[in-house]
Amino acid sequence: MKNKKIAFAVVISVVVVALSGVACGKKEAPKAENSSRRDGAAVSGGGDEDLLLVGGDPDAELGSTKGPDAKQKPAETLVGDVSNSPVSDSVDEVRTMTISEAVVIDAGDRDAFYNDAEYKNVVPTDAASFPGDIDETKLSEIPAKYDSRNVDGKSFVTGVRDQGYSYLCWAFASAGAMETDILKHYPEYRSSELDLSEKHIAYYNVHKAVGSYGGNIDEDYRELVNSENEDGAWVVDNDTGYIAMGGVTNYCISLLTSWKGPVFDKGTDSFKSIYGSKYIFNDNTDKPSEAYASEFHVQDVDQVRGSYDNNALIKQMVMEHAGATIGVNSDEGFWNKNHGNLYSHFGGELPPTANHEVLIIGWDDDYSASNFSAKPEGDGAWLCKNSWGDKTGSDGFFYLSYYDETAAVSNAAAYSVKAKNDERYYDNNYQVGGFITNEISALEDTKNTVTAYTDSSNPYGVLYTSIGDEELDAIGLMSLDAYRQYEVSIFLNPVEGDGELSLKDLGKPVLTQKISSVSGGFHTYDLDEKIDLKAGDNFFILIKPHTPGKLAFETAGDVTYEKNYDEWNNLTGNIHNSNAASGKSYYISDDGKALNCQKDKDFFIKAYTKNR
């Protein structure tokens, strides 16, 4: 999502302003009437009085962000040919799906999830995010109005940022979500001081990163190149085209659960300029800190569909994490009151994918439907933090209708971040899948894809080799569906032969455990028992889905795609995707007797260890 409004007159005014140098200098604050904004927004004050910060932490000064959008289309899913040929009733037939990158989490089967006798005593790993889903009596504790800027006098929200001319709303929203979670759970941090780097996130989205533990994802990367040696490609030469890369939450999940960040926004990890068609690409050439120099570890990203039916789930996420990102349509016609409230609607047509990402920090069940530019079917709205600076909406905040049709086909995502003194801050992250998304276009989400197998209960796994004397404490899984249940087994030093692991020769597992999650997204599952590993030990993580679901994977390949240009017609680069299969991922054989090594793909199974 990129928020790049394409009104012709506005784009002309943007270019004129940029070329004339008016209000676009380095570090200059935008003027009250800011034609340099991509949507031509007037940024004088205004909006609803109750959007303003009321009470709370006096540190919570509202600071300042914004960027572009291409015309988006509805998301598409293409289902290909059968990918296996089962000859056993224990193996499900699967097909390979190609899904638009803005993947909407499948709703799952809630009743089956809670009524399954085998999993009756299994506590979902994300239970803290959804206490009222697990125990419906707690739903009554959800208030009619909530604001994370003032929870018992404390603010868990950092200042409003300004993404300027960048396309990085997705990075700004995720950084804001991580900040809210940190403030909610670590009182030593202050809202006026905490500032995570969006630049670091955006840079490593399209740059090779070396230094993953064991090196298994060092050859999984994407980069911007001038594949046809086009003349005058100064943005590519500057290596700053990453500033003009739109994105979605899946980019952040790939980067941040790999522990590529987050880092603090300072020094080379801070943007020098955010306005000016030349400045943003010339002033930000300094390389950020090393990819894996993270200050915190992201261990979970809870995702649920942003539809009205999931309001209670989203509210619980916000109460636990103080914020959740959501995709919206920022086209000018859907706004009202100087970007003070937003309601997108499409007359019964399928909504296009979102073109902007924002952060939900609260709600008001009684916010009147009459406040919006068009009247939604009912009252109620989310309180959101935008990334367009503090002169839009009310100090940079706005209301989003509960009935917004773009949000309804987007995901709400909340981050669980661990600081270095936390028990769940692990030393090592074993992983083989680098990127969930195959990125083709900087602007059109529907061209970028996620690859997955169709719903099944087929087993799969990953074989790792311990680098040192360590303790295996937890595993991590990616899911495209809500309400998932699995059985996980850990095997030490299994016998491998001819690219397969025979089930009968795996031996006795050192641990078998049932696990579950309410939400989709990425989750860390603590093991019931810690497993001691010696340097050189092979350990196999076998996942047996109990509830059928999709299985996302990274496809190996080396492909360079079409050219990308910014709105000033500067070449920002062709996206080169390079993904190498690790040879450590395994999938059930057609006869159900073995797991076969996958030479063309990797699964998103992580293993977390602590050094002994």
Coordinates of C-alpha atoms in Angstrom, one line a residue:
M1 CA 0.0 0.0 0.0
K2 CA 1.4 3.3 -0.9
N3 CA -1.1 6.1 -0.9
K4 CA -0.2 7.8 -4.1
K5 CA -3.2 9.9 -5.1
I6 CA -3.5 10.2 -8.9
A7 CA -5.5 13.3 -9.5
F8 CA -3.8 14.8 -12.6
A9 CA -4.0 18.4 -11.5
V10 CA -2.6 17.5 -8.1
V11 CA 0.4 15.6 -9.6
I12 CA 1.1 18.6 -11.8
S13 CA 1.1 20.9 -8.7
V14 CA 3.4 18.4 -6.9
V15 CA 5.9 18.5 -9.7
V16 CA 5.8 22.3 -10.1
V17 CA 6.3 22.8 -6.4
A18 CA 9.1 20.3 -6.3
L19 CA 11.0 21.8 -9.2
S20 CA 10.6 25.3 -7.9
G21 CA 11.9 24.3 -4.5
V22 CA 8.9 25.8 -2.7
A23 CA 8.2 24.2 0.7
C24 CA 10.2 21.1 -0.3
G25 CA 13.6 21.9 1.1
K26 CA 15.5 19.5 3.4
K27 CA 13.8 19.1 6.8
E28 CA 11.4 22.0 6.2
A29 CA 8.0 21.6 7.8
P30 CA 5.1 21.6 5.4
K31 CA 3.2 24.9 5.0
A32 CA -0.4 25.3 6.1
E33 CA -1.6 24.9 2.5
N34 CA 0.6 22.0 1.3
S35 CA 0.3 21.4 -2.4
S36 CA 3.3 19.2 -2.2
R37 CA 1.2 16.4 -0.6
R38 CA 0.4 13.7 -3.0
D39 CA -3.3 14.2 -2.5
G40 CA -3.1 18.0 -2.6
A41 CA -4.4 18.1 0.9
A42 CA -4.9 21.4 2.7
V43 CA -3.4 20.9 6.0
S44 CA -4.8 23.7 8.1
G45 CA -6.2 22.6 11.5
G46 CA -9.7 21.4 12.2
G47 CA -11.6 18.2 12.8
D48 CA -13.4 16.7 15.7
E49 CA -12.6 18.0 19.1
D50 CA -12.6 14.6 20.8
L51 CA -9.7 13.5 18.4
L52 CA -7.4 15.8 20.4
L53 CA -5.3 14.2 23.1
V54 CA -7.1 14.4 26.4
G55 CA -5.1 13.9 29.6
G56 CA -2.7 11.0 29.7
D57 CA 1.1 11.1 29.8
P58 CA 2.3 14.7 29.3
D59 CA 5.2 13.2 27.3
A60 CA 2.8 12.2 24.5
E61 CA 3.5 15.1 22.3
L62 CA 2.2 14.5 18.8
G63 CA 5.0 14.7 16.4
S64 CA 4.8 14.0 12.6
T65 CA 4.3 11.4 7.8
K66 CA 2.8 10.6 4.0
G67 CA 3.3 9.3 0.5
P68 CA 1.7 7.9 -2.8
D69 CA -0.9 5.2 -4.5
A70 CA -1.6 3.5 -7.8
K71 CA -5.1 2.6 -8.9
Q72 CA -5.6 -0.7 -7.1
K73 CA -7.8 -3.6 -8.2
P74 CA -9.6 -6.2 -6.2
A75 CA -7.4 -9.0 -4.9
E76 CA -7.2 -12.2 -6.9
T77 CA -6.5 -15.8 -6.2
L78 CA -5.4 -18.2 -8.9
V79 CA -5.5 -21.9 -8.2
G80 CA -3.2 -24.0 -10.4
D81 CA -2.9 -27.6 -11.3
V82 CA -2.7 -30.4 -8.7
S83 CA 0.7 -30.3 -7.1
N84 CA 0.8 -33.9 -5.7
S85 CA -0.6 -37.3 -6.6
P86 CA -1.7 -39.0 -3.4
V87 CA -1.9 -42.8 -3.3
S88 CA -2.8 -42.9 0.4
D89 CA -6.0 -41.9 2.1
S90 CA -3.8 -40.1 4.7
V91 CA -2.6 -37.6 2.2
D92 CA -4.7 -34.7 0.9
E93 CA -4.6 -33.6 -2.7
V94 CA -3.3 -30.0 -2.9
R95 CA -3.0 -27.4 -5.6
T96 CA -0.7 -24.4 -5.7
M97 CA -2.4 -21.0 -5.1
T98 CA -1.1 -17.7 -6.3
I99 CA -2.6 -15.0 -4.1
S100 CA -2.5 -11.2 -4.4
E101 CA 0.0 -10.0 -1.8
A102 CA -2.6 -8.3 0.4
V103 CA -3.7 -11.8 1.6
V104 CA -6.9 -11.6 3.7
I105 CA -6.8 -14.0 6.6
D106 CA -9.4 -16.8 6.3
A107 CA -12.0 -16.8 9.0
G108 CA -11.5 -20.4 10.0
D109 CA -14.0 -22.5 12.0
R110 CA -14.4 -21.0 15.5
D111 CA -17.0 -23.5 16.7
A112 CA -14.9 -26.5 15.7
F113 CA -11.8 -24.9 17.3
Y114 CA -13.4 -24.5 20.7
N115 CA -15.4 -27.7 20.6
D116 CA -12.6 -30.1 19.7
A117 CA -12.1 -32.4 22.7
E118 CA -8.5 -33.2 21.8
Y119 CA -7.6 -29.5 22.2
K120 CA -9.8 -28.7 25.1
N121 CA -6.9 -28.0 27.4
V122 CA -4.6 -26.3 24.8
V123 CA -4.2 -22.6 25.5
P124 CA -3.9 -20.7 22.2
T125 CA -0.5 -19.0 21.9
D126 CA -2.2 -15.7 21.3
A127 CA -4.7 -16.0 24.2
A128 CA -3.5 -12.7 25.7
S129 CA -4.6 -10.9 22.6
F130 CA -8.1 -12.5 22.6
P131 CA -9.3 -13.1 26.2
G132 CA -12.9 -12.5 25.3
D133 CA -12.8 -14.9 22.4
I134 CA -11.7 -17.7 24.7
D135 CA -13.9 -16.7 27.7
E136 CA -16.9 -14.8 26.3
T137 CA -17.8 -13.5 29.8
K138 CA -14.8 -11.1 29.3
L139 CA -16.4 -9.4 26.3
S140 CA -18.4 -7.3 28.8
E141 CA -15.0 -5.7 29.8
I142 CA -14.6 -4.1 26.4
P143 CA -15.6 -0.4 26.8
A144 CA -17.7 1.5 24.3
K145 CA -14.9 4.0 23.9
Y146 CA -11.2 3.5 24.1
D147 CA -8.1 5.6 23.4
S148 CA -4.5 4.2 23.8
R149 CA -3.3 7.7 24.4
N150 CA -5.0 7.8 27.7
V151 CA -5.4 4.5 29.5
D152 CA -5.6 5.2 33.3
G153 CA -3.5 8.4 32.7
K154 CA -0.9 6.7 30.5
S155 CA -0.2 7.1 26.8
F156 CA 1.0 4.1 24.8
V157 CA 1.1 6.0 21.5
T158 CA 4.2 7.8 20.1
G159 CA 4.0 11.0 18.1
V160 CA 2.5 11.2 14.7
R161 CA 5.2 10.9 12.0
D162 CA 5.3 12.3 8.5
Q163 CA 6.3 9.9 5.6
G164 CA 6.5 12.9 3.2
Y165 CA 7.0 11.9 -0.4
S166 CA 7.9 8.3 0.4
Y167 CA 5.7 5.4 -0.4
L168 CA 6.3 3.9 3.0
C169 CA 3.0 4.1 4.9
W170 CA 3.4 0.3 5.5
A171 CA 6.7 0.8 7.3
F172 CA 5.4 3.8 9.3
A173 CA 2.3 1.9 10.4
S174 CA 4.3 -1.2 11.5
A175 CA 6.8 0.9 13.3
G176 CA 4.0 2.7 15.1
A177 CA 2.4 -0.7 16.0
M178 CA 5.7 -2.0 17.4
E179 CA 6.1 1.2 19.4
T180 CA 2.6 0.9 21.0
D181 CA 3.3 -2.7 22.0
I182 CA 6.6 -1.8 23.6
L183 CA 5.1 1.1 25.5
K184 CA 2.3 -1.1 26.7
H185 CA 4.5 -3.8 28.1
Y186 CA 7.8 -2.1 29.0
P187 CA 7.2 0.9 31.3
E188 CA 10.9 1.9 31.1
Y189 CA 10.2 3.4 27.7
R190 CA 8.5 6.8 27.2
S191 CA 6.2 7.7 24.4
S192 CA 8.0 11.0 23.8
E193 CA 11.3 9.3 23.3
L194 CA 10.6 6.0 21.6
D195 CA 11.1 6.2 17.8
L196 CA 11.8 3.1 15.7
S197 CA 13.4 3.4 12.2
E198 CA 11.2 3.1 9.2
K199 CA 14.2 3.6 7.0
H200 CA 15.8 0.4 8.2
I201 CA 12.7 -1.6 7.5
A202 CA 12.2 -0.1 4.0
Y203 CA 15.9 -0.5 3.1
Y204 CA 16.2 -4.2 3.9
N205 CA 12.9 -4.9 2.1
V206 CA 14.9 -4.5 -1.2
H207 CA 18.5 -5.1 -0.2
K208 CA 20.5 -8.2 0.4
A209 CA 21.1 -8.9 4.1
V210 CA 23.9 -11.2 5.3
G211 CA 24.2 -12.5 8.8
S212 CA 21.1 -14.7 9.5
Y213 CA 21.9 -17.4 12.0
G214 CA 23.3 -20.3 10.1
G215 CA 23.1 -18.3 6.9
N216 CA 20.0 -20.1 5.6
I217 CA 18.2 -17.0 4.3
D218 CA 21.3 -15.0 3.3
E219 CA 20.5 -15.9 -0.4
D220 CA 16.9 -14.9 -0.1
Y221 CA 16.6 -11.2 -1.1
R222 CA 15.2 -8.7 -3.5
E223 CA 16.9 -5.7 -4.9
L224 CA 16.4 -2.8 -7.3
V225 CA 18.5 -2.9 -10.4
N226 CA 18.8 -1.1 -13.8
S227 CA 18.4 -4.3 -15.8
E228 CA 18.5 -2.5 -19.2
N229 CA 21.1 0.1 -18.3
E230 CA 18.7 2.9 -18.9
D231 CA 20.4 6.3 -19.1
G232 CA 19.9 8.9 -16.4
A233 CA 18.8 6.4 -13.8
W234 CA 20.1 8.6 -11.0
V235 CA 17.7 7.2 -8.3
V236 CA 19.0 3.7 -9.0
D237 CA 22.6 4.9 -9.0
N238 CA 21.9 6.6 -5.6
D239 CA 20.5 3.3 -4.4
T240 CA 17.5 5.1 -2.9
G241 CA 14.7 3.6 -5.0
Y242 CA 13.6 1.7 -1.8
I243 CA 11.9 5.0 -0.7
A244 CA 9.5 4.6 -3.6
M245 CA 8.5 1.0 -2.7
G246 CA 4.9 0.4 -1.6
G247 CA 4.2 -2.5 0.6
V248 CA 1.9 -4.5 2.9
T249 CA 2.1 -6.1 6.3
N250 CA 3.5 -9.4 4.9
Y251 CA 6.7 -7.4 4.0
C252 CA 7.0 -6.4 7.7
I253 CA 6.3 -10.0 8.9
S254 CA 9.1 -11.3 6.6
L255 CA 11.6 -8.7 7.7
L256 CA 10.8 -8.3 11.4
T257 CA 10.2 -12.0 12.3
S258 CA 13.6 -12.6 10.7
W259 CA 15.0 -10.1 13.2
K260 CA 16.0 -7.6 10.5
G261 CA 15.2 -4.8 12.9
P262 CA 13.6 -3.0 14.5
V263 CA 16.3 -0.4 15.4
F264 CA 16.0 3.1 16.8
D265 CA 15.5 6.0 14.4
K266 CA 18.9 7.8 14.7
G267 CA 22.1 8.4 12.8
T268 CA 22.1 6.5 9.4
D269 CA 18.8 4.8 10.4
S270 CA 17.0 8.1 10.1
F271 CA 15.7 9.8 7.0
K272 CA 17.5 13.1 6.2
S273 CA 14.7 14.4 4.0
I274 CA 11.1 13.4 3.4
Y275 CA 10.0 16.1 1.0
G276 CA 11.3 17.3 -2.4
S277 CA 11.4 15.2 -5.5
K278 CA 15.2 15.5 -5.6
Y279 CA 16.0 15.7 -1.9
I280 CA 14.4 12.4 -0.8
F281 CA 16.5 10.4 -3.3
N282 CA 19.7 12.5 -2.9
D283 CA 19.8 13.1 0.8
N284 CA 19.2 9.5 2.0
T285 CA 22.0 7.7 0.3
D286 CA 23.7 6.7 3.6
K287 CA 23.3 3.0 4.3
P288 CA 21.5 2.1 7.6
S289 CA 22.9 -0.1 10.3
E290 CA 23.4 -3.8 9.7
A291 CA 20.3 -5.8 9.0
Y292 CA 20.4 -8.0 12.1
A293 CA 21.4 -5.3 14.5
S294 CA 17.9 -5.4 16.1
E295 CA 17.1 -3.6 19.4
F296 CA 14.0 -5.8 19.9
H297 CA 12.7 -9.1 18.5
V298 CA 9.3 -9.4 16.9
Q299 CA 7.9 -12.8 18.0
D300 CA 4.2 -12.5 16.9
V301 CA 2.1 -10.7 14.4
D302 CA -1.6 -11.4 15.1
Q303 CA -3.7 -10.9 12.0
V304 CA -7.5 -11.0 11.6
R305 CA -9.7 -9.7 8.8
G306 CA -10.8 -6.1 9.4
S307 CA -14.5 -6.8 8.9
Y308 CA -17.3 -5.5 11.1
D309 CA -17.9 -9.1 12.4
N310 CA -14.4 -9.1 13.8
N311 CA -14.8 -5.8 15.8
A312 CA -14.5 -7.6 19.1
L313 CA -11.3 -9.4 18.1
I314 CA -9.7 -6.1 16.9
K315 CA -10.7 -4.3 20.0
Q316 CA -9.1 -7.0 22.2
M317 CA -5.9 -6.7 20.0
V318 CA -5.8 -3.0 20.6
M319 CA -6.3 -3.3 24.3
E320 CA -3.5 -5.8 24.6
H321 CA -1.0 -4.2 22.1
A322 CA -2.3 -0.6 22.2
G323 CA -2.5 -0.6 18.4
A324 CA -3.2 -2.6 15.2
T325 CA -2.4 -1.7 11.6
I326 CA -5.2 -1.7 9.0
G327 CA -5.4 -1.2 5.3
V328 CA -7.6 1.6 4.0
N329 CA -8.5 3.4 0.7
S330 CA -7.1 7.0 1.0
D331 CA -8.7 8.3 -2.2
E332 CA -9.8 11.9 -1.6
G333 CA -13.5 11.4 -2.2
F334 CA -13.8 9.1 0.8
W335 CA -12.5 11.6 3.4
N336 CA -14.3 14.3 5.3
K337 CA -13.3 17.2 7.7
N338 CA -9.7 17.8 6.5
H339 CA -8.9 14.0 6.6
G340 CA -10.6 13.8 10.0
N341 CA -12.7 10.8 9.1
L342 CA -12.8 8.2 6.4
Y343 CA -15.4 5.8 4.9
S344 CA -14.8 4.0 1.7
H345 CA -17.7 2.4 -0.1
F346 CA -18.1 0.9 -3.6
G347 CA -21.8 0.6 -4.3
G348 CA -21.9 -3.2 -4.0
E349 CA -18.8 -3.8 -6.1
L350 CA -15.8 -5.8 -4.8
P351 CA -13.5 -3.2 -3.1
P352 CA -10.0 -2.8 -4.5
T353 CA -7.1 -3.6 -2.3
A354 CA -6.1 -0.9 0.1
N355 CA -3.7 1.8 -1.0
H356 CA -2.7 3.1 2.5
E357 CA -1.8 1.6 5.9
V358 CA -2.7 3.3 9.2
L359 CA -2.7 2.4 12.9
I360 CA -5.8 1.8 15.0
I361 CA -5.3 3.1 18.5
G362 CA -8.9 3.1 19.8
W363 CA -12.5 3.3 19.0
D364 CA -15.9 5.0 19.7
D365 CA -19.0 2.9 19.4
D366 CA -21.2 6.1 19.4
Y367 CA -19.3 8.1 16.7
S368 CA -22.1 9.3 14.5
A369 CA -22.5 7.9 11.0
S370 CA -23.5 11.5 9.9
N371 CA -19.9 12.7 10.4
F372 CA -18.7 10.9 7.2
S373 CA -18.8 12.1 3.6
A374 CA -21.3 9.4 2.9
K375 CA -23.4 7.8 5.6
P376 CA -22.4 4.2 6.5
E377 CA -25.1 1.8 7.7
G378 CA -24.4 2.5 11.4
D379 CA -22.6 4.5 14.0
G380 CA -19.1 3.6 15.4
A381 CA -15.6 4.2 14.3
W382 CA -12.0 3.3 14.9
L383 CA -9.6 6.0 16.2
C384 CA -6.6 5.9 13.9
K385 CA -3.1 7.4 13.8
N386 CA -2.1 8.5 10.3
S387 CA 1.3 9.1 8.8
W388 CA 0.7 12.4 7.1
G389 CA 2.0 14.7 9.8
D390 CA 0.1 16.5 12.5
K391 CA -1.7 19.0 10.4
T392 CA -4.3 16.6 8.9
G393 CA -7.3 15.4 10.8
S394 CA -6.9 16.4 14.4
D395 CA -3.2 16.5 15.1
G396 CA -2.7 13.6 12.7
F397 CA -5.5 11.4 14.1
F398 CA -8.8 10.5 12.3
Y399 CA -11.9 8.3 12.6
L400 CA -12.4 5.2 10.3
S401 CA -16.0 3.9 10.0
Y402 CA -16.6 0.4 11.4
Y403 CA -18.3 -0.2 8.1
D404 CA -15.4 0.9 5.8
E405 CA -15.4 -1.5 2.9
T406 CA -11.7 -1.5 2.2
A407 CA -10.8 -2.3 5.8
A408 CA -13.3 -5.1 5.6
V409 CA -11.1 -6.9 3.0
S410 CA -7.8 -6.0 4.7
N411 CA -6.1 -7.4 7.8
A412 CA -5.8 -5.8 11.2
A413 CA -2.3 -6.7 12.5
A414 CA -0.9 -6.3 16.0
Y415 CA 2.8 -6.9 16.9
S416 CA 4.2 -8.6 19.9
V417 CA 7.7 -7.2 20.5
K418 CA 10.2 -8.5 23.1
A419 CA 13.0 -6.5 24.7
K420 CA 16.4 -7.8 25.7
N421 CA 15.4 -8.4 29.3
D422 CA 12.3 -10.5 28.5
E423 CA 12.2 -14.3 29.1
R424 CA 11.0 -14.7 25.5
Y425 CA 14.0 -12.8 24.0
Y426 CA 15.8 -15.6 22.4
D427 CA 19.5 -15.7 21.3
N428 CA 19.1 -17.5 18.0
N429 CA 16.6 -17.7 15.2
Y430 CA 16.9 -20.7 12.8
Q431 CA 14.9 -20.0 9.6
V432 CA 14.8 -21.0 6.0
G433 CA 12.0 -18.9 4.4
G434 CA 13.2 -15.3 3.8
F435 CA 10.2 -13.6 2.1
I436 CA 6.5 -14.4 2.1
T437 CA 5.8 -12.3 -0.9
N438 CA 7.2 -12.3 -4.5
E439 CA 7.5 -8.6 -5.3
I440 CA 7.1 -7.5 -8.9
S441 CA 5.7 -3.9 -8.8
A442 CA 6.4 -1.0 -6.5
L443 CA 2.8 0.3 -6.8
E444 CA 0.3 -2.3 -7.8
D445 CA -0.4 -4.8 -5.0
T446 CA -2.3 -7.2 -7.2
K447 CA 0.9 -7.9 -9.3
N448 CA 2.8 -9.1 -6.2
T449 CA 2.0 -12.5 -5.0
V450 CA 2.1 -15.1 -2.2
T451 CA 2.3 -18.7 -3.1
A452 CA 0.6 -21.4 -1.0
Y453 CA -0.9 -24.9 -1.1
T454 CA -4.7 -25.2 -0.9
D455 CA -6.3 -26.3 2.4
S456 CA -5.0 -29.6 3.7
S457 CA -3.8 -31.4 6.8
N458 CA -0.7 -32.7 5.2
P459 CA 2.4 -32.9 7.4
Y460 CA 5.5 -30.8 6.6
G461 CA 8.7 -29.9 8.5
V462 CA 12.2 -28.4 8.5
L463 CA 15.5 -30.0 9.4
Y464 CA 18.1 -27.8 11.2
T465 CA 21.6 -28.4 12.5
S466 CA 22.5 -26.9 15.8
I467 CA 25.4 -24.4 15.5
G468 CA 26.4 -24.5 19.2
D469 CA 25.4 -26.0 22.5
E470 CA 21.9 -24.5 22.8
E471 CA 18.5 -25.0 24.3
L472 CA 15.5 -25.2 22.0
D473 CA 12.8 -23.2 23.6
A474 CA 10.2 -22.4 21.0
I475 CA 9.1 -22.6 17.3
G476 CA 7.5 -20.2 15.0
L477 CA 4.9 -20.7 12.2
M478 CA 3.2 -18.6 9.6
S479 CA -0.6 -19.1 9.0
L480 CA -3.0 -17.6 6.4
D481 CA -6.0 -18.9 8.4
A482 CA -7.5 -18.1 11.8
Y483 CA -8.4 -20.8 14.4
R484 CA -5.5 -23.3 13.6
Q485 CA -4.5 -26.3 15.6
Y486 CA -1.4 -28.4 15.1
E487 CA 0.6 -31.2 16.6
V488 CA 4.3 -30.5 16.6
S489 CA 7.0 -33.2 17.2
I490 CA 10.7 -32.7 17.6
F491 CA 13.1 -35.4 16.5
L492 CA 16.9 -35.5 17.3
N493 CA 19.4 -36.7 14.7
P494 CA 16.9 -38.5 12.4
V495 CA 18.2 -40.8 9.7
E496 CA 18.0 -39.2 6.2
G497 CA 18.3 -41.1 3.0
D498 CA 18.0 -40.2 -0.7
G499 CA 16.4 -36.8 0.1
E500 CA 13.7 -38.2 2.3
L501 CA 12.9 -38.8 6.0
S502 CA 11.1 -42.1 6.4
L503 CA 8.4 -41.8 9.1
K504 CA 9.2 -45.2 10.5
D505 CA 12.9 -44.3 10.8
L506 CA 12.4 -41.0 12.4
G507 CA 12.5 -42.7 15.8
K508 CA 10.8 -41.5 19.0
P509 CA 10.3 -37.8 19.2
V510 CA 11.9 -36.0 22.2
L511 CA 8.7 -33.9 22.3
T512 CA 5.2 -34.1 20.9
Q513 CA 2.9 -31.2 21.7
K514 CA -0.5 -29.8 20.7
I515 CA -0.5 -26.1 19.8
S516 CA -3.1 -23.6 18.5
S517 CA -3.7 -20.0 17.6
V518 CA -6.9 -17.9 17.3
S519 CA -5.6 -15.4 14.8
G520 CA -3.7 -15.8 11.5
G521 CA -0.3 -14.3 10.9
F522 CA 3.0 -15.3 12.5
H523 CA 3.1 -16.9 15.9
T524 CA 5.7 -18.2 18.4
Y525 CA 4.8 -21.3 20.3
D526 CA 6.6 -22.1 23.5
L527 CA 7.6 -25.7 23.9
D528 CA 6.4 -27.5 27.0
E529 CA 9.9 -28.8 27.6
K530 CA 13.2 -27.2 26.7
I531 CA 15.4 -29.4 24.5
D532 CA 19.1 -29.5 25.0
L533 CA 21.1 -29.4 21.7
K534 CA 24.8 -30.1 21.2
A535 CA 26.8 -28.5 18.4
G536 CA 26.2 -30.5 15.2
D537 CA 22.9 -32.1 16.4
N538 CA 20.3 -32.3 13.7
F539 CA 16.8 -31.6 14.9
F540 CA 13.7 -32.0 12.8
I541 CA 10.5 -30.0 13.5
L542 CA 7.5 -32.0 12.2
I543 CA 4.2 -30.1 11.8
K544 CA 0.9 -32.0 11.5
P545 CA -2.0 -29.7 11.0
H546 CA -5.1 -30.8 12.9
T547 CA -7.4 -28.3 11.2
P548 CA -7.0 -28.0 7.4
G549 CA -5.5 -24.8 6.2
K550 CA -3.4 -23.2 3.5
L551 CA 0.4 -23.6 3.6
A552 CA 2.4 -20.5 2.5
F553 CA 5.9 -21.1 1.1
E554 CA 8.8 -19.3 -0.5
T555 CA 9.4 -20.5 -4.1
A556 CA 13.1 -20.7 -5.2
G557 CA 14.0 -18.7 -8.3
D558 CA 15.9 -15.8 -9.7
V559 CA 13.8 -13.4 -11.7
T560 CA 14.0 -9.7 -12.6
Y561 CA 10.7 -8.0 -13.4
E562 CA 9.3 -4.9 -15.1
K563 CA 10.6 -1.3 -14.6
N564 CA 9.3 0.9 -11.8
Y565 CA 9.1 4.6 -12.0
D566 CA 8.1 7.3 -9.5
E567 CA 5.6 10.0 -10.3
W568 CA 8.3 12.3 -11.6
N569 CA 9.1 9.5 -14.2
N570 CA 12.4 8.7 -12.5
L571 CA 13.4 5.0 -12.9
T572 CA 13.5 3.5 -9.4
G573 CA 14.5 0.1 -10.7
N574 CA 13.5 -3.3 -11.8
I575 CA 12.8 -5.6 -8.8
H576 CA 15.2 -8.6 -8.8
N577 CA 13.9 -11.5 -6.7
S578 CA 16.5 -14.1 -5.7
N579 CA 15.3 -17.0 -3.5
A580 CA 17.4 -20.1 -2.9
A581 CA 15.9 -23.3 -1.6
S582 CA 17.8 -24.4 1.5
G583 CA 17.2 -28.2 1.0
K584 CA 16.0 -28.3 4.6
S585 CA 12.2 -28.2 4.0
Y586 CA 10.2 -31.4 3.8
Y587 CA 6.7 -32.3 2.7
I588 CA 4.7 -35.5 3.0
S589 CA 5.2 -38.0 0.2
D590 CA 2.3 -39.2 -2.0
D591 CA 2.2 -42.6 -0.2
G592 CA 2.3 -40.9 3.2
K593 CA 5.3 -43.0 4.3
A594 CA 8.0 -40.4 4.2
L595 CA 8.7 -36.7 4.0
N596 CA 10.5 -35.6 0.9
C597 CA 13.1 -32.8 0.7
Q598 CA 11.8 -29.9 -1.2
K599 CA 14.4 -28.6 -3.8
D600 CA 12.2 -25.7 -5.0
K601 CA 10.7 -24.2 -1.9
D602 CA 11.0 -23.4 1.8
F603 CA 8.4 -23.3 4.6
F604 CA 8.1 -20.6 7.2
I605 CA 9.0 -22.7 10.3
K606 CA 11.4 -21.0 12.7
A607 CA 13.3 -22.5 15.7
Y608 CA 14.3 -20.3 18.7
T609 CA 17.2 -21.2 20.9
K610 CA 19.1 -19.8 23.8
N611 CA 22.8 -20.4 24.3
R612 CA 23.9 -22.8 27.0

